Amino acid sequence: ARPRVGYFYTGKTGSQLLTEKIKKIKVHEFQSLPVVVQESASVYDAITTMFLEDVGTLFIVDEKSKLAGVVSRKDLLRASLGQQNLNQIPVNIIMTRMPNVAVCYKDDHLIEVARQLIERQIDAMPVVEKIDNDGFEVIGRVTKTNITKALVDLAVDELI
Amino acid sequence: ARPRVGYFYTGKTGSQLLTEKIKKIKVHEFQSLPVVVQESASVYDAITTMFLEDVGTLFIVDEKSKLAGVVSRKDLLRASLGQQNLNQIPVNIIMTRMPNVAVCYKDDHLIEVARQLIERQIDAMPVVEKIDNDGFEVIGRVTKTNITKALVDLAVDELI
């Protein structure tokens, strides 16, 4: 049979195809490298790292490189307004600590992470792997910047 | 002729429909309210406003409510590390000033704003209206949070 150009059969509407395409995107397709800081580091060191690496969120790890918490630019701004010496406050005093940190896996759907960033009003989530059923190793980060890039990519992508 | 269920003709692939749908979204469909601060306000007042309003970017206006500049959480964190008295530094000393501020209009395409946020490495852009050919009034803001919401909405929207 000759191909019938311009016709195609899917049993689905264009809108459903769109929805499905977005839902199929995995975290690992858009994740960035994580920036981590030891929990014993000072708030001052954390701020320096944030500027050097130009990120909005730092992941804090313990001496075994296990995820211990998260620090945002907002947390650091709040701390810097205090009258204390930022060199003498360890960053684990001001971090949001486990288990109150939302995490995701590289094979999760990006749209689910996007939904959680909105719901929890956070800017970033660590991409983790389980360590022997005891805690998480941080292997990446997903931010609203990554989500924005995904939307930009969808608008230029001509292939399903 | 009987309707042929499951077939439809558009001359376009599902991917093109997706691309077109994304390209059609306008800024005003997802913009938020702007948070503005007078340029004579102190850096300390700006930080307070940022925490009270819980935003990552402030738009700075002059005495005629004309857009004068932009201040990010990063700018405020940098300023707070200095040894000066934050009550005595006006925010217009540390802002990115016009004409170096990227702006957009409510009828612009959201995807173009998304592309610029990525390219310029900024978190937010003011939505403006021209004032008598002399400067801009700020009527909204578009952030990476708004773009993330747009992607989440696209994934649940079943209508074209």
Short mmCIF file of C-alpha atoms in Angstrom, two decimals, chain A:
data_model
loop_
_atom_site.label_atom_id
_atom_site.label_comp_id
_atom_site.label_asym_id
_atom_site.label_seq_id
_atom_site.Cartn_x
_atom_site.Cartn_y
_atom_site.Cartn_z
CA ALA A 1 0.00 0.00 0.00
CA ARG A 2 1.17 3.53 -0.73
CA PRO A 3 1.90 5.64 2.31
CA ARG A 4 -0.89 8.14 2.88
CA VAL A 5 0.93 11.33 3.55
CA GLY A 6 -0.72 13.62 6.07
CA TYR A 7 -2.89 10.91 7.62
CA PHE A 8 -1.93 8.89 10.64
CA TYR A 9 -3.71 6.61 13.01
CA THR A 10 -3.15 6.52 16.71
CA GLY A 11 -6.60 6.45 18.25
CA LYS A 12 -5.49 9.49 20.19
CA THR A 13 -6.01 13.21 19.89
CA GLY A 14 -3.12 15.59 19.37
CA SER A 15 -3.55 16.82 22.91
CA GLN A 16 -3.21 13.32 24.34
CA LEU A 17 -0.01 12.82 22.35
CA LEU A 18 1.30 16.06 23.87
CA THR A 19 0.37 15.03 27.38
CA GLU A 20 1.98 11.62 26.94
CA LYS A 21 5.17 13.03 25.51
CA ILE A 22 5.60 15.35 28.49
CA LYS A 23 4.80 12.55 30.94
CA LYS A 24 7.46 10.29 29.42
CA ILE A 25 10.41 12.61 30.15
CA LYS A 26 12.71 11.14 32.83
CA VAL A 27 14.69 13.05 35.45
CA HIS A 28 18.07 11.87 34.09
CA GLU A 29 17.38 13.56 30.75
CA PHE A 30 17.54 17.01 32.33
CA GLN A 31 19.32 16.68 35.71
CA SER A 32 22.45 18.72 36.52
CA LEU A 33 25.48 17.92 38.63
CA PRO A 34 24.89 18.36 42.37
CA VAL A 35 26.90 20.79 44.48
CA VAL A 36 27.53 19.30 47.91
CA VAL A 37 29.03 20.68 51.12
CA GLN A 38 30.10 18.79 54.28
CA GLU A 39 27.79 19.37 57.22
CA SER A 40 30.77 20.40 59.34
CA ALA A 41 31.55 23.29 56.96
CA SER A 42 30.73 26.82 58.15
CA VAL A 43 27.85 28.95 56.89
CA TYR A 44 30.50 31.26 55.44
CA ASP A 45 32.04 28.38 53.44
CA ALA A 46 28.58 27.42 52.20
CA ILE A 47 27.93 30.97 50.97
CA THR A 48 31.32 31.01 49.22
CA THR A 49 30.55 27.68 47.52
CA MET A 50 27.15 28.94 46.43
CA PHE A 51 28.74 31.96 44.72
CA LEU A 52 31.65 30.00 43.22
CA GLU A 53 29.38 27.29 41.80
CA ASP A 54 26.60 29.76 41.00
CA VAL A 55 23.78 27.57 42.30
CA GLY A 56 20.70 28.40 44.36
CA THR A 57 20.66 25.23 46.46
CA LEU A 58 23.41 23.23 48.22
CA PHE A 59 23.10 19.63 49.34
CA ILE A 60 24.68 18.91 52.70
CA VAL A 61 26.33 15.53 53.33
CA ASP A 62 27.77 13.80 56.39
CA GLU A 63 31.25 12.31 56.78
CA LYS A 64 30.08 9.17 54.91
CA SER A 65 28.87 11.31 51.97
CA LYS A 66 25.27 10.52 52.93
CA LEU A 67 22.61 13.18 52.28
CA ALA A 68 22.07 15.06 55.55
CA GLY A 69 20.14 18.14 54.44
CA VAL A 70 19.59 21.03 52.03
CA VAL A 71 20.41 24.73 52.21
CA SER A 72 18.85 27.39 49.99
CA ARG A 73 19.96 30.91 49.13
CA LYS A 74 17.11 32.11 51.33
CA ASP A 75 18.46 30.13 54.34
CA LEU A 76 21.90 31.65 53.82
CA LEU A 77 20.51 35.18 53.45
CA ARG A 78 18.60 34.76 56.71
CA ALA A 79 21.71 33.49 58.48
CA SER A 80 23.88 36.30 57.14
CA LEU A 81 21.54 38.88 58.67
CA GLY A 82 22.18 37.51 62.15
CA GLN A 83 24.90 39.14 64.20
CA GLN A 84 26.93 35.96 64.63
CA ASN A 85 30.26 35.16 63.05
CA LEU A 86 29.40 33.13 59.95
CA ASN A 87 32.76 31.36 60.17
CA GLN A 88 31.78 29.82 63.48
CA ILE A 89 28.30 28.49 62.67
CA PRO A 90 28.29 25.03 61.05
CA VAL A 91 25.94 24.82 58.08
CA ASN A 92 24.05 21.89 59.62
CA ILE A 93 22.55 24.32 62.16
CA ILE A 94 20.61 26.19 59.48
CA MET A 95 19.88 23.40 56.95
CA THR A 96 16.59 21.63 56.35
CA ARG A 97 17.53 18.16 57.57
CA MET A 98 16.59 14.61 56.61
CA PRO A 99 14.00 13.15 56.59
CA ASN A 100 12.33 16.48 55.75
CA VAL A 101 14.10 16.72 52.39
CA ALA A 102 12.18 15.71 49.25
CA VAL A 103 14.33 13.50 46.99
CA CYS A 104 13.90 11.92 43.56
CA TYR A 105 15.51 9.16 41.46
CA LYS A 106 17.00 9.39 37.98
CA ASP A 107 14.23 7.24 36.47
CA ASP A 108 11.39 9.28 38.02
CA HIS A 109 9.23 11.32 35.68
CA LEU A 110 10.34 14.93 35.40
CA ILE A 111 6.74 16.15 35.50
CA GLU A 112 6.29 14.61 38.96
CA VAL A 113 9.33 16.46 40.23
CA ALA A 114 8.00 19.68 38.64
CA ARG A 115 4.71 19.18 40.49
CA GLN A 116 6.52 18.68 43.81
CA LEU A 117 8.75 21.74 43.35
CA ILE A 118 5.56 23.82 42.96
CA GLU A 119 3.67 22.12 45.78
CA ARG A 120 6.52 22.28 48.31
CA GLN A 121 7.61 25.74 47.15
CA ILE A 122 11.24 24.74 46.73
CA ASP A 123 13.68 25.52 43.93
CA ALA A 124 15.57 22.23 43.67
CA MET A 125 15.52 18.55 44.59
CA PRO A 126 18.48 16.16 44.94
CA VAL A 127 18.60 13.15 42.62
CA VAL A 128 19.67 10.24 44.87
CA GLU A 129 20.57 6.57 44.98
CA LYS A 130 19.91 4.38 48.00
CA ILE A 131 23.00 3.32 49.96
CA ASP A 132 22.52 -0.25 51.30
CA ASN A 133 19.07 0.63 52.62
CA ASP A 134 20.64 3.22 54.89
CA GLY A 135 20.41 6.74 53.57
CA PHE A 136 21.04 8.32 50.17
CA GLU A 137 23.97 9.23 47.99
CA VAL A 138 23.44 12.46 45.98
CA ILE A 139 24.09 11.94 42.26
CA GLY A 140 22.38 14.98 40.72
CA ARG A 141 20.02 17.91 41.11
CA VAL A 142 16.82 19.00 39.43
CA THR A 143 15.92 22.70 39.59
CA LYS A 144 13.28 24.95 38.06
CA THR A 145 16.03 25.88 35.58
CA ASN A 146 16.13 22.26 34.38
CA ILE A 147 12.33 22.25 34.05
CA THR A 148 12.45 25.51 32.10
CA LYS A 149 15.03 23.96 29.75
CA ALA A 150 12.74 20.95 29.25
CA LEU A 151 9.91 23.23 28.11
CA VAL A 152 12.23 25.11 25.75
CA ASP A 153 13.43 21.78 24.30
CA LEU A 154 9.86 20.54 23.80
CA ALA A 155 9.10 23.63 21.72
CA VAL A 156 11.90 22.97 19.23
CA ASP A 157 11.78 19.16 19.16
CA GLU A 158 10.18 17.99 15.91
CA LEU A 159 10.52 14.25 16.56
CA ILE A 160 8.30 12.09 18.73
#
